[in-house]
Short mmCIF file of C-alpha atoms and ligand atoms in Angstrom, two decimals:
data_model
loop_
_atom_site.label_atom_id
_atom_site.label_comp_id
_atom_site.label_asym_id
_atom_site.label_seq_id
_atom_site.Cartn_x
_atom_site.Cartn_y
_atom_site.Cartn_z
CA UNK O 1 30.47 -6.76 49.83
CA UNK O 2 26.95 -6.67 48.11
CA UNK O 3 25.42 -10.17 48.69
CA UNK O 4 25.30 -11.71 45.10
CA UNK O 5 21.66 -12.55 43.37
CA UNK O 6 20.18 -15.82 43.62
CA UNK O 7 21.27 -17.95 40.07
CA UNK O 8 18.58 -17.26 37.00
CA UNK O 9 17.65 -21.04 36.17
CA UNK O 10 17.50 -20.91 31.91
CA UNK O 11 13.64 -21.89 30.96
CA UNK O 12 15.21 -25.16 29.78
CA UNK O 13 17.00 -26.15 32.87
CA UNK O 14 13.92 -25.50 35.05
CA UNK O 15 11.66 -27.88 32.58
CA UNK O 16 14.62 -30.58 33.02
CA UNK O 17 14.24 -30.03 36.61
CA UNK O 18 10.23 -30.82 36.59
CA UNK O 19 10.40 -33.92 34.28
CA UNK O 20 12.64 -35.22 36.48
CA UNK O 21 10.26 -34.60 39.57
CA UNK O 22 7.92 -35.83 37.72
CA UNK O 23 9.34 -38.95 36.50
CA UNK O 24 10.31 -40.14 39.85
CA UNK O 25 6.78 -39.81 41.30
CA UNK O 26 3.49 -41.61 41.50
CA UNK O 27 1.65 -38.71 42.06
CA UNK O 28 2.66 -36.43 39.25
CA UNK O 29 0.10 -34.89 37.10
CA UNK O 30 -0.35 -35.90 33.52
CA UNK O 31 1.48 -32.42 32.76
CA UNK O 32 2.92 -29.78 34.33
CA UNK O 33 3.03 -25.88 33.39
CA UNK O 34 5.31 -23.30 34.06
CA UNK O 35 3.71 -20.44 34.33
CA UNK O 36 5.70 -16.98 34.48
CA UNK O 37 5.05 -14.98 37.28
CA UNK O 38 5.51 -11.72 35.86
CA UNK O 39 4.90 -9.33 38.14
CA UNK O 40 7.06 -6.36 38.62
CA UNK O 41 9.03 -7.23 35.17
CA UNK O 42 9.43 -4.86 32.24
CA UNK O 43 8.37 -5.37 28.97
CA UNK O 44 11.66 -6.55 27.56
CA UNK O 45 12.08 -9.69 30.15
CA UNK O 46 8.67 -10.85 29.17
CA UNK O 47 9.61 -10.87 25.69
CA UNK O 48 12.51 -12.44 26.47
CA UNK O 49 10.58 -15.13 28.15
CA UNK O 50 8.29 -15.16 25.22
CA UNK O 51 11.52 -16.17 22.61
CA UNK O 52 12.46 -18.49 24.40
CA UNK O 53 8.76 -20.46 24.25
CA UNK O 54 7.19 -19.52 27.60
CA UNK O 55 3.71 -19.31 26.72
CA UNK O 56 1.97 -19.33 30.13
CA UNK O 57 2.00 -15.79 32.45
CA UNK O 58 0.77 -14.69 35.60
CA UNK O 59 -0.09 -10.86 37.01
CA UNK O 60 -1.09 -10.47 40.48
CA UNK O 61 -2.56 -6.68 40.16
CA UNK O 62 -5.29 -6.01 37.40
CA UNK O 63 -3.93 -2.57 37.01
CA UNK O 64 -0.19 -3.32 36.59
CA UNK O 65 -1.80 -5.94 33.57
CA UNK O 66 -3.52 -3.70 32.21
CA UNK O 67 -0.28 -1.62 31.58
CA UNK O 68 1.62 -3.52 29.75
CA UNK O 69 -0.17 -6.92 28.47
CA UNK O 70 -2.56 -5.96 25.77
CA UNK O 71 0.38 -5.18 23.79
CA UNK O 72 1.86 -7.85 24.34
CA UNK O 73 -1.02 -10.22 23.57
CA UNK O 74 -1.55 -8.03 20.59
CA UNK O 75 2.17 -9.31 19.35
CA UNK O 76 1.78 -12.68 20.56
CA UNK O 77 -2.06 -13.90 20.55
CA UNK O 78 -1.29 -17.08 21.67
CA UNK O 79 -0.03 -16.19 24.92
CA UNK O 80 -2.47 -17.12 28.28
CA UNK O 81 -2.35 -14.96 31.19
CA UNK O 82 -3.79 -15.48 34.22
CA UNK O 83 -4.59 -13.47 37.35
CA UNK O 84 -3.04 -14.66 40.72
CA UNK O 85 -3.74 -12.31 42.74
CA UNK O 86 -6.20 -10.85 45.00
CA UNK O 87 -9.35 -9.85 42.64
CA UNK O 88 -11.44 -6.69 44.12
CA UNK O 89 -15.49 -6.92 42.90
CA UNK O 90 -14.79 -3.83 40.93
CA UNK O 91 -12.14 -4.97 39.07
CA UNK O 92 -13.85 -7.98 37.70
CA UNK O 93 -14.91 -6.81 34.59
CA UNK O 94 -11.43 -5.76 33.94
CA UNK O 95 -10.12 -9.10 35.26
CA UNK O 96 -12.20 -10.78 32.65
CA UNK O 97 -11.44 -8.80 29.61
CA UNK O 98 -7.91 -9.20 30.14
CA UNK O 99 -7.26 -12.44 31.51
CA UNK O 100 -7.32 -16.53 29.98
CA UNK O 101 -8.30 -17.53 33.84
CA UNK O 102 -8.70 -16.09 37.62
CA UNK O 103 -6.77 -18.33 39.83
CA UNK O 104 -7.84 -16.45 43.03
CA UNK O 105 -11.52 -17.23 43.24
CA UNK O 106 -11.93 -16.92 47.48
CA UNK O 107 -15.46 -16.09 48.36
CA UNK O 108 -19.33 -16.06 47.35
CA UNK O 109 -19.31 -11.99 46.69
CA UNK O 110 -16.64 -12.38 43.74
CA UNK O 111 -18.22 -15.41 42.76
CA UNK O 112 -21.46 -13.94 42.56
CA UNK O 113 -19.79 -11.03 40.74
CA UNK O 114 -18.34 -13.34 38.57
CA UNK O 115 -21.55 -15.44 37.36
CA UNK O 116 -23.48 -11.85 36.95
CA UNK O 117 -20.72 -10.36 34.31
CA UNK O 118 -21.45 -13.47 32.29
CA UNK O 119 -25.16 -12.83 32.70
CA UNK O 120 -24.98 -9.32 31.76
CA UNK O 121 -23.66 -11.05 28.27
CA UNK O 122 -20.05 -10.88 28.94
CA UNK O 123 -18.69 -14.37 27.43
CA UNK O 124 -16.56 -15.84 29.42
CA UNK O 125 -16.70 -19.31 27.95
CA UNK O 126 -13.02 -19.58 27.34
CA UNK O 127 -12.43 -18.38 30.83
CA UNK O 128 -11.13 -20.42 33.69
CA UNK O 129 -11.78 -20.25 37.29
CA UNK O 130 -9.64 -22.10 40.49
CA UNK O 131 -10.33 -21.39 44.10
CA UNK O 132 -8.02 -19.96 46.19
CA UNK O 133 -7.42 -21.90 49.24
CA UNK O 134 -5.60 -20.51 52.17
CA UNK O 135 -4.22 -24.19 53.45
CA UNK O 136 -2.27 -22.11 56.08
CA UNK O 137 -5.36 -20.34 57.25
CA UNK O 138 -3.22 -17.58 57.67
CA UNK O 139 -5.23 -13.95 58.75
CA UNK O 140 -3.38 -11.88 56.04
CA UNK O 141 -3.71 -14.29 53.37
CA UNK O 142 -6.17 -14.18 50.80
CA UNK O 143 -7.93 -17.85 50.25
CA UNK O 144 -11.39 -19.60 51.15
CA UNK O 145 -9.94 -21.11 54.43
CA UNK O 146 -10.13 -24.73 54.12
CA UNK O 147 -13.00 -25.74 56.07
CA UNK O 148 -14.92 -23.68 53.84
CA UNK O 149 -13.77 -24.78 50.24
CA UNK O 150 -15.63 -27.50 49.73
CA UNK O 151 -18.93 -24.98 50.14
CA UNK O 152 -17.17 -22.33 47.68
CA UNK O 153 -16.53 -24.75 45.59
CA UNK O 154 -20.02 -26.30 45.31
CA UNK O 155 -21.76 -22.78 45.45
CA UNK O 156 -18.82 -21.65 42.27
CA UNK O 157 -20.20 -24.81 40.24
CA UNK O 158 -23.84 -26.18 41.14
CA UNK O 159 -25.35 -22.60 41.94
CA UNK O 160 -23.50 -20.37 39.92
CA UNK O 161 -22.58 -22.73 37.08
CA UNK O 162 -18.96 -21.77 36.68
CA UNK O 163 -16.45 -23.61 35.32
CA UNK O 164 -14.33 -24.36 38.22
CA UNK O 165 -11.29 -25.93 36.40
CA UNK O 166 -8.79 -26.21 39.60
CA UNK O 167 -7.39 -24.92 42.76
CA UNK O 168 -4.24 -22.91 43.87
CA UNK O 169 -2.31 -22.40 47.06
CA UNK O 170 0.31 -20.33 48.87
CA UNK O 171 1.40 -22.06 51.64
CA UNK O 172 2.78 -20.40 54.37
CA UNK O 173 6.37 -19.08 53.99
CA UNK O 174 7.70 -19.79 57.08
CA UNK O 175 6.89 -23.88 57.20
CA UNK O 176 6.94 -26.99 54.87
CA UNK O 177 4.85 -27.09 51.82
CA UNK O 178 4.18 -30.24 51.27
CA UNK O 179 1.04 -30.92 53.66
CA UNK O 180 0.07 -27.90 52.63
CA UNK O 181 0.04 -29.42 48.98
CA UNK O 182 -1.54 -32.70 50.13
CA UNK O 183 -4.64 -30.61 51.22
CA UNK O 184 -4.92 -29.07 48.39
CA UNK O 185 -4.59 -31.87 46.38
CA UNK O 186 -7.14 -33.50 48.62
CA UNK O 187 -9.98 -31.17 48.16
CA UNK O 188 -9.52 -31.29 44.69
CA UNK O 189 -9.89 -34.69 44.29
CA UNK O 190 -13.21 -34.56 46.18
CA UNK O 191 -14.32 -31.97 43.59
CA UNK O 192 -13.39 -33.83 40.90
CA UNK O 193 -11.02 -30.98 39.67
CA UNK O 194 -7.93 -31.14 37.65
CA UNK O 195 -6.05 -28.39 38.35
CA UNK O 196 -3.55 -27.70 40.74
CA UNK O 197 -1.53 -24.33 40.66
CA UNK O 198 0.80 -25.00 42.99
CA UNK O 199 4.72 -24.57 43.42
CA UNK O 200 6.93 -21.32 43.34
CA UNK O 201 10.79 -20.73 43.02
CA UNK O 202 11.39 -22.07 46.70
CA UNK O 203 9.64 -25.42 45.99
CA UNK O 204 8.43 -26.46 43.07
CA UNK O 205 10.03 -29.55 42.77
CA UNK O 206 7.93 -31.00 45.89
CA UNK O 207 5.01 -29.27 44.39
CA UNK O 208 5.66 -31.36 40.97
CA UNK O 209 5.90 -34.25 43.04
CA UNK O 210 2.36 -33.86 44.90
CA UNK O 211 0.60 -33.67 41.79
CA UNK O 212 1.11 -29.94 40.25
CA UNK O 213 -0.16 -29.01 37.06
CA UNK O 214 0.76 -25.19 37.18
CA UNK O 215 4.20 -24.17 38.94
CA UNK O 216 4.12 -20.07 39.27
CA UNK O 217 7.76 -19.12 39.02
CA UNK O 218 9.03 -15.52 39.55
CA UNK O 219 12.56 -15.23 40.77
CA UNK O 220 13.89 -18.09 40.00
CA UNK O 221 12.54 -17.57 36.45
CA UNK O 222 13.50 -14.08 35.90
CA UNK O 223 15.84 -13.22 38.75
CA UNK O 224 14.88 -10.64 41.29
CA UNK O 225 12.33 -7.98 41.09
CA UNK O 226 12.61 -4.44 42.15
C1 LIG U 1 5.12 -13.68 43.10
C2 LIG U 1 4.27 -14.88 43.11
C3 LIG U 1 4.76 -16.11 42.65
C4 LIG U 1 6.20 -16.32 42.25
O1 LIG U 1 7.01 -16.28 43.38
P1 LIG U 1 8.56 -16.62 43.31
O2 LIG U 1 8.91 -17.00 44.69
O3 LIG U 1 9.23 -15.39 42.83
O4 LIG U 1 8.72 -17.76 42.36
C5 LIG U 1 3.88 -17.18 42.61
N1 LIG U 1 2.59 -17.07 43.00
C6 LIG U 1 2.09 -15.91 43.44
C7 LIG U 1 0.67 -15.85 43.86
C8 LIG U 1 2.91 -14.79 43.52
O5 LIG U 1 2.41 -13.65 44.00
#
């Protein structure tokens, strides 16, 4: 017997799901985005997603982006996407023609990489920037670790002048999320920051709770990816 798919949630029953969350907490956000995370879907199930009033995506690879969103955004200009994965240096030019924000800000080089594009006369006004923070200080995970975000973050905005908007997690897999979303939550506040991409298919729904503004949902959005 092939083990069956985890169930598709409909767009509509996932939003019922959040304002739920969010109506039964104290520390909800004053809104909460789903953002589609898109990666590894064709064409046709972003489209799809698009119908049905999704407006919000996420790539993690500037190269698989670069494949198949201009189109898109040439159909639909009022779709956002933003980058939430790892960003090389090189790429960054790339990154910035392509994408509404960079989520995964997580270290002075990129930064610095960053803030020179825009002095080279690239605008990047419109653009938005959150730091990456590996909560979990996990050794394969990408993320400022978190006794160095509050530096990052100060270098990002009072050195570089960037307009740090928010931050953005993923916690470890293998443990609870929530103090992982209290941290992050934490830091922000320190900052000043308003942001909070946090919250994937496995839990969201705490995420909302702790004060999400952007949940990144994948599978449980689109169903399984190849
Ligand atoms: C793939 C991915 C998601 C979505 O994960 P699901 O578990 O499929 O919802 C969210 N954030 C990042 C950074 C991802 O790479």
């Amino acid at each position: 017997m092939t083990p069956k798919p985890p169930p598709i949630a409909p767009l509509a029953a996932l939003e019922a799901k959040i304002a739920l969350q969010r109506s039964e907490s104290a520390l909800a956000a004053a809104h909460t985005e789903i953002l589609g995370a898109s990666k590894g879907q064709p064409e046709a199930a972003i489209e799809a997603m698009i119908a049905n009033g999704l407006t919000l995506y996420g790539e993690n690879r500037v190269q698989d982006a670069a494949a198949k969103w201009p189109d898109i955004k040439k159909r639909h200009p009022h779709i956002r996407l933003h980058l939430i994965g790892p960003l090389q240096s090189n790429k960054v030019k790339d990154a910035l023609e392509l994408f509404d924000a960079i989520q995964t800000v997580d270290r002075v080089k990129l930064a610095d990489t960053i803030a020179g594009i825009r002095d080279s006369g690239l605008g990047i006004e419109e653009k938005q920037f959150y730091v990456q923070v590996n909560t979990g200080a996990e050794p394969q995970k990408a993320g400022v670790l978190p006794g160095e975000a509050d530096g990052l973050i100060e270098y990002c905005v009072k050195r570089l002048g960037l307009p740090v908007t928010g931050l953005m997690c993923v916690p470890p897999a293998d443990e609870p999320s929530a103090p992982h979303f209290a941290l992050l939550r934490e830091i922000a506040l320190r900052h000043g920051l308003k942001e909070l991409s946090m919250g994937m298919s496995g839990d969201f729904e705490t995420a909302v709770r702790m004060g999400s503004t952007c949940v990144r949902l994948g599978r449980i959005l689109f169903g399984e990816r190849d």
